[in-house]
Amino acid sequence: MLRKGADIVIQTLKEEGVEIVFGHPGGAIMEVYDALYRDGGIRHILARHEQGAGHMAEGYAKATGKVGVAMSTSGPGATNLVTAIADAYMDSVPVVFITGQVPTHLIGNDAFQEVDIVGITRPITKHNFLVKGIEELPLAIRQAFYIARTGRPGPVLVDIPKDITQKLSDVSIPSLEELKESLPGYRPHLEGNLQQIRKAVRLIMEAKRPVLYVGGGAVQAEAQKELVELAELMKIPVATTNMGKGAFPELHPLALHMLGMHGTYYANMAVYNCDLLIAVGARFDDRVTGKVEEFAPQAKIIHIDIDPASISKNIVVDVPIVGDVKIVLRKLLEEIKREGAKLYFPEERQKWLERIEGWKKKHPLTYRKSNTVIKPQYVIEQIYEATKGDAIISTGVGQHQMWSAMFYKYSFPRQFINSGGLGTMGFGFPAGIGAKLGRPDKEVFVIDGDGSFMMTMQELITAVQYKVPVKVAIINNGYLGMVRQWQELFYERRYSEVDLSIQPDFVKLAEACGAVGFRAEKPSEVREIIEEALKIQDRPVIMDFHVDREENVLPMVPAGKSYRDMILEDGKKAVEAETMYLVG
Amino acid sequence: MADTIGSAELNAVKTPIFREVKKGEVRKHIITLTVRNELGVLARIATLIAGKGYNIEDLSVGETHEKGISRMTLEVIGDDVVIDQVVKQLRKLIDTIKVKDLTDTPHVERELALIKVHTATPRARDEVLRLVEIFRCRIVDVSPETYSVEITGTEDKVNAFIELVRPFGIKEMARTGKVAMKRESIPQEEE
């Protein structure tokens, strides 16, 4: 049967199980939009800016585990997607980006709305294609989905010239077998080497002071059950990264919460003093390690990761295990049980847990409370309580993101959605819209900063149009808060260009767009408006919380410094070197 | 501010032994790749290496006996640890089928150069002819003023020849970059 290229695109998307596409039309992608209209089987969300469409697709993918799809036209449409593509690349989010391209005969001629998007996105995609003929079209799209979701997930871009979407062809959609044959060099390794797994088991049983360091890979693999079993069976405390939040339930007694730059005192102390660090789907990012020479200085390191290139990239490890986190953990648990799940130093292990308890008691996550001014942390605690810890939280980037990581407790994977690797301001709101569309059964709160929100706030109208009841809590301090904090701490309070106190009236903005707006200026109003917001289910809500302007995110390890240089929440004093001693 | 936890052990505290970051040796690496001959594959590889801050010293590409499959040989100068990372990243590319760092494996290396030498005097013509004989190269083009010489061999051999003919005046020169292949036999004397 002869079909237009554009119809092949839509058919292939449906074969891949795509239910929703985020995008913005334009000249070069018009045929695909026409096919979308005629077919009627896929829901399309019209973002008001392609960056918004990209982040929505990411939020959808992060919240559901499915592949997100974002679509745009050529040229400026495609370049507007670039930030979202880079963001998805850094956080290993499976998203297929489809861009229109100028007709084949004009490529390279500086045609209207032409840009070499395949060239531009080469370093920020897992793979990308320019479709050169209609025969390649269905295979390219199938390959894109396959590559995006298997192995270490990531963004894949398919650039389709306009004439190819217009041509007729009877090319069929390739099977999975044909698809795999077409990619001879692509074989993600899932199983994990048994020899290495046995070495790891031995180290885990022999360790006196082990710590699990869990990252986004464990969320992707949905390995929560295995992690809890391993932690409980071998009595190992668990620190999670920003991306790993929810991979291990945070109310669990073995939870150390976040480690690294804005990690808890006890997580950082545990990592600093451990003799075995088990990294699971984490990549030793510099926001985690600080000064690498002084990161877990006494520890042997086991690293489980699906990406062989992640291993020994920043830190040379002792036992590398390449494979899917869930599969490897299962095998590891099997081996542990086969060995009788014994601990070589049970007393030492007990002492280790007690010492960690002590650290938790000494410096829990806390902040100075106030009756007169709203503390940002308080807002997040109130959201946590009002939603009974069950909401999906999406954030922008900055102080509010870190407070959201610290003061909301996450218990299931895919619950905390934020831009970890690229640190994209403006990510949270569109990602929250995507998350809510993917998980309509959950409350979705966007905890955003005033600076972050203003970067993509035009998507408010998108949320109104599609009746997406996301709750946006703006932690409004009238500053680019994180930059201000650094300026306060490291630049002698020279607040260069961070004042955002001239800003729109967010309540009126909400109303202008047909959403609901609330404002809180006193602590007593906080819970009230959250409860009000929770009642609204047919449109988005903006809650504008005017918070303490100069509140800081603490604890903090200054960039590139050791955990020994951690600044604590009380009195903002750096920890003296001799207090961060090594035990054992 | 003293840590109250385990303060009894404070006296027994060991001097911290910080994790050393191993810096690798900086040297020439010969990397061979088998790749699908797809649009942009060369750009992908070049972008990746440039993105790590390294320059490709030399590069050669050509199709293999299998249709659609090309082989590349490239030479990069860099830190061992970082090159290992580059090799891993190259392996991750969807278009690459095989990537090998041949640096520490016995291998055969060859390079081809075409050199146009000024040979306007009978003395120069005699001398260059003799060098061509000694180096077992071929003269592929002759004019009253020049000889064009084709030379194949290791980088050292090609360099040595170039240095010997340089005094006569080199009018033009083109080198292919290396091709390399793992040796199957035990290392032997270069023929």
Tab-separated table of C-alpha atoms in Angstrom, chain A residues 57-284:
chain	number	residue	atom	x	y	z
A	57	ALA	CA	8.632	14.904	26.815
A	58	GLU	CA	11.423	14.477	29.354
A	59	GLY	CA	9.059	14.879	32.307
A	60	TYR	CA	6.712	12.351	30.724
A	61	ALA	CA	9.587	9.902	30.192
A	62	LYS	CA	11.010	10.412	33.671
A	63	ALA	CA	7.637	9.951	35.357
A	64	THR	CA	6.485	6.929	33.346
A	65	GLY	CA	9.638	5.136	32.219
A	66	LYS	CA	8.277	5.196	28.666
A	67	VAL	CA	9.980	6.898	25.734
A	68	GLY	CA	8.950	10.552	25.413
A	69	VAL	CA	8.453	12.152	22.002
A	70	ALA	CA	8.945	15.790	21.053
A	71	MET	CA	8.520	17.220	17.594
A	72	SER	CA	9.446	20.504	15.965
A	73	THR	CA	10.037	22.096	12.636
A	74	SER	CA	13.434	22.804	11.090
A	75	GLY	CA	15.776	25.688	11.838
A	76	PRO	CA	14.696	27.717	14.875
A	77	GLY	CA	12.242	25.013	15.912
A	78	ALA	CA	15.063	22.521	16.015
A	79	THR	CA	17.532	24.827	17.762
A	80	ASN	CA	14.916	25.630	20.403
A	81	LEU	CA	14.906	21.920	21.231
A	82	VAL	CA	18.641	21.843	21.825
A	83	THR	CA	18.533	22.652	25.563
A	84	ALA	CA	16.036	19.863	26.177
A	85	ILE	CA	18.123	17.451	24.098
A	86	ALA	CA	21.272	18.261	26.075
A	87	ASP	CA	19.313	17.947	29.317
A	88	ALA	CA	17.998	14.513	28.328
A	89	TYR	CA	21.505	13.465	27.340
A	90	MET	CA	23.021	14.421	30.680
A	91	ASP	CA	20.298	12.659	32.677
A	92	SER	CA	19.993	9.607	30.378
A	93	VAL	CA	16.330	10.248	29.588
A	94	PRO	CA	14.820	8.206	26.738
A	95	VAL	CA	13.319	10.786	24.381
A	96	VAL	CA	12.916	10.647	20.608
A	97	PHE	CA	13.130	14.083	19.016
A	98	ILE	CA	11.664	14.394	15.526
A	99	THR	CA	12.596	17.492	13.547
A	100	GLY	CA	11.506	18.600	10.116
A	101	GLN	CA	14.250	19.514	7.680
A	102	VAL	CA	14.240	21.528	4.461
A	103	PRO	CA	13.676	19.435	1.297
A	104	THR	CA	16.586	17.196	0.279
A	105	HIS	CA	17.520	19.267	-2.761
A	106	LEU	CA	17.907	22.407	-0.614
A	107	ILE	CA	20.038	20.840	2.136
A	108	GLY	CA	23.320	22.690	2.389
A	109	ASN	CA	22.032	25.716	0.460
A	110	ASP	CA	21.321	27.934	3.476
A	111	ALA	CA	17.646	27.533	2.658
A	112	PHE	CA	14.923	29.267	4.667
A	113	GLN	CA	14.778	27.781	8.182
A	114	GLU	CA	17.643	25.435	7.473
A	115	VAL	CA	20.072	24.378	10.152
A	116	ASP	CA	22.352	21.346	10.397
A	117	ILE	CA	20.616	20.023	13.490
A	118	VAL	CA	22.249	16.603	13.147
A	119	GLY	CA	25.624	18.338	13.321
A	120	ILE	CA	24.564	20.607	16.177
A	121	THR	CA	23.215	17.768	18.307
A	122	ARG	CA	25.929	15.213	17.562
A	123	PRO	CA	27.683	15.604	20.913
A	124	ILE	CA	24.426	15.729	22.921
A	125	THR	CA	22.489	12.769	21.556
A	126	LYS	CA	22.980	9.076	22.072
A	127	HIS	CA	22.536	8.865	18.308
A	128	ASN	CA	20.999	10.967	15.549
A	129	PHE	CA	19.971	10.547	11.934
A	130	LEU	CA	19.256	12.525	8.840
A	131	VAL	CA	16.792	10.429	6.865
A	132	LYS	CA	18.051	10.441	3.273
A	133	GLY	CA	15.363	8.378	1.545
A	134	ILE	CA	11.811	7.339	2.237
A	135	GLU	CA	12.838	3.653	2.322
A	136	GLU	CA	14.944	4.381	5.412
A	137	LEU	CA	12.217	6.262	7.250
A	138	PRO	CA	10.466	3.518	9.245
A	139	LEU	CA	13.748	1.824	10.106
A	140	ALA	CA	15.247	5.103	11.316
A	141	ILE	CA	12.308	5.778	13.638
A	142	ARG	CA	12.304	2.230	14.978
A	143	GLN	CA	16.052	2.405	15.541
A	144	ALA	CA	15.577	5.718	17.335
A	145	PHE	CA	13.137	4.216	19.835
A	146	TYR	CA	15.208	1.088	20.305
A	147	ILE	CA	18.409	3.054	20.916
A	148	ALA	CA	16.668	5.586	23.172
A	149	ARG	CA	15.247	3.022	25.591
A	150	THR	CA	17.827	0.215	25.680
A	151	GLY	CA	21.221	0.136	27.356
A	152	ARG	CA	21.951	3.459	29.012
A	153	PRO	CA	18.890	5.380	27.846
A	154	GLY	CA	19.242	8.699	26.080
A	155	PRO	CA	17.885	11.128	23.509
A	156	VAL	CA	17.841	10.231	19.814
A	157	LEU	CA	17.086	12.752	17.090
A	158	VAL	CA	15.551	11.927	13.712
A	159	ASP	CA	15.738	14.731	11.152
A	160	ILE	CA	13.325	14.278	8.240
A	161	PRO	CA	13.474	16.426	5.090
A	162	LYS	CA	10.116	17.767	3.976
A	163	ASP	CA	10.105	16.056	0.571
A	164	ILE	CA	10.516	12.683	2.254
A	165	THR	CA	7.405	13.279	4.339
A	166	GLN	CA	5.571	14.047	1.075
A	167	LYS	CA	6.813	11.123	-1.034
A	168	LEU	CA	4.762	7.975	-1.465
A	169	SER	CA	6.141	4.552	-0.672
A	170	ASP	CA	5.014	1.031	0.149
A	171	VAL	CA	7.956	0.376	2.478
A	172	SER	CA	6.925	-1.756	5.442
A	173	ILE	CA	7.736	-1.213	9.091
A	174	PRO	CA	10.673	-3.456	10.014
A	175	SER	CA	10.417	-6.174	12.669
A	176	LEU	CA	12.502	-6.199	15.837
A	177	GLU	CA	14.784	-8.835	14.281
A	178	GLU	CA	15.453	-6.720	11.208
A	179	LEU	CA	15.976	-3.783	13.488
A	180	LYS	CA	18.617	-5.558	15.560
A	181	GLU	CA	20.381	-6.813	12.416
A	182	SER	CA	20.580	-3.252	11.164
A	183	LEU	CA	22.623	-2.253	14.225
A	184	PRO	CA	25.560	-4.686	14.225
A	185	GLY	CA	27.666	-2.635	16.631
A	186	TYR	CA	24.973	-1.988	19.230
A	187	ARG	CA	24.728	-4.698	21.877
A	188	PRO	CA	24.062	-3.334	25.364
A	189	HIS	CA	25.572	-5.592	27.997
A	190	LEU	CA	22.992	-6.453	30.641
A	191	GLU	CA	24.079	-9.513	32.571
A	192	GLY	CA	27.143	-8.545	34.583
A	193	ASN	CA	30.252	-10.696	34.810
A	194	LEU	CA	29.778	-13.491	37.361
A	195	GLN	CA	33.452	-13.496	38.331
A	196	GLN	CA	33.249	-9.797	39.219
A	197	ILE	CA	29.938	-10.268	41.010
A	198	ARG	CA	31.566	-12.928	43.202
A	199	LYS	CA	34.466	-10.578	43.945
A	200	ALA	CA	31.938	-7.934	44.949
A	201	VAL	CA	30.083	-10.352	47.220
A	202	ARG	CA	33.325	-11.176	48.995
A	203	LEU	CA	34.091	-7.470	49.530
A	204	ILE	CA	30.580	-6.788	50.787
A	205	MET	CA	30.793	-9.566	53.355
A	206	GLU	CA	34.282	-8.548	54.468
A	207	ALA	CA	33.588	-4.840	54.784
A	208	LYS	CA	33.407	-3.229	58.189
A	209	ARG	CA	31.967	0.103	57.086
A	210	PRO	CA	30.157	-0.236	53.762
A	211	VAL	CA	27.976	2.388	52.094
A	212	LEU	CA	25.706	2.095	49.060
A	213	TYR	CA	25.887	5.089	46.722
A	214	VAL	CA	22.820	4.944	44.506
A	215	GLY	CA	22.210	7.029	41.382
A	216	GLY	CA	19.764	7.576	38.546
A	217	GLY	CA	20.628	4.230	36.962
A	218	ALA	CA	18.818	2.492	39.823
A	219	VAL	CA	15.731	4.612	39.160
A	220	GLN	CA	15.856	3.784	35.444
A	221	ALA	CA	16.207	0.076	36.210
A	222	GLU	CA	13.473	0.243	38.881
A	223	ALA	CA	15.627	-1.742	41.257
A	224	GLN	CA	14.091	-0.554	44.533
A	225	LYS	CA	13.098	-4.015	45.731
A	226	GLU	CA	16.585	-5.395	45.145
A	227	LEU	CA	18.262	-2.416	46.818
A	228	VAL	CA	16.115	-2.676	49.936
A	229	GLU	CA	16.788	-6.396	50.122
A	230	LEU	CA	20.546	-5.922	49.748
A	231	ALA	CA	20.683	-3.095	52.290
A	232	GLU	CA	18.643	-4.975	54.873
A	233	LEU	CA	20.312	-8.328	54.355
A	234	MET	CA	23.859	-6.984	54.615
A	235	LYS	CA	23.098	-4.004	56.894
A	236	ILE	CA	24.375	-1.362	54.525
A	237	PRO	CA	23.339	2.296	54.824
A	238	VAL	CA	22.230	3.889	51.553
A	239	ALA	CA	23.090	7.343	50.239
A	240	THR	CA	21.319	8.485	47.092
A	241	THR	CA	22.264	11.116	44.564
A	242	ASN	CA	19.929	13.813	43.358
A	243	MET	CA	19.064	11.587	40.370
A	244	GLY	CA	18.822	8.488	42.544
A	245	LYS	CA	16.110	9.874	44.818
A	246	GLY	CA	13.288	7.422	45.309
A	247	ALA	CA	15.423	4.462	44.271
A	248	PHE	CA	15.613	3.702	47.987
A	249	PRO	CA	12.753	4.711	50.313
A	250	GLU	CA	13.866	7.741	52.305
A	251	LEU	CA	11.902	6.874	55.414
A	252	HIS	CA	13.825	3.607	55.713
A	253	PRO	CA	16.118	3.546	58.779
A	254	LEU	CA	19.106	2.722	56.556
A	255	ALA	CA	18.518	5.785	54.348
A	256	LEU	CA	21.285	8.399	54.485
A	257	HIS	CA	19.491	10.645	51.986
A	258	MET	CA	21.478	12.751	49.569
A	259	LEU	CA	25.268	12.893	49.440
A	260	GLY	CA	27.632	15.383	47.856
A	261	MET	CA	27.594	19.160	47.564
A	262	HIS	CA	24.254	19.592	49.331
A	263	GLY	CA	24.258	16.182	50.921
A	264	THR	CA	23.413	15.513	54.531
A	265	TYR	CA	26.138	15.616	57.165
A	266	TYR	CA	25.588	11.940	57.906
A	267	ALA	CA	25.667	10.812	54.269
A	268	ASN	CA	28.886	12.691	53.634
A	269	MET	CA	30.433	11.516	56.900
A	270	ALA	CA	29.498	7.937	56.071
A	271	VAL	CA	30.950	8.149	52.574
A	272	TYR	CA	34.067	9.891	53.828
A	273	ASN	CA	34.677	7.228	56.444
A	274	CYS	CA	33.527	4.066	54.676
A	275	ASP	CA	35.848	1.212	53.792
A	276	LEU	CA	33.660	-0.052	50.939
A	277	LEU	CA	31.639	2.075	48.573
A	278	ILE	CA	29.145	0.290	46.357
A	279	ALA	CA	28.175	2.606	43.510
A	280	VAL	CA	24.951	1.531	41.836
A	281	GLY	CA	23.956	3.278	38.609
A	282	ALA	CA	25.846	6.397	39.626
A	283	ARG	CA	28.650	8.111	37.764
A	284	PHE	CA	30.820	9.906	40.330
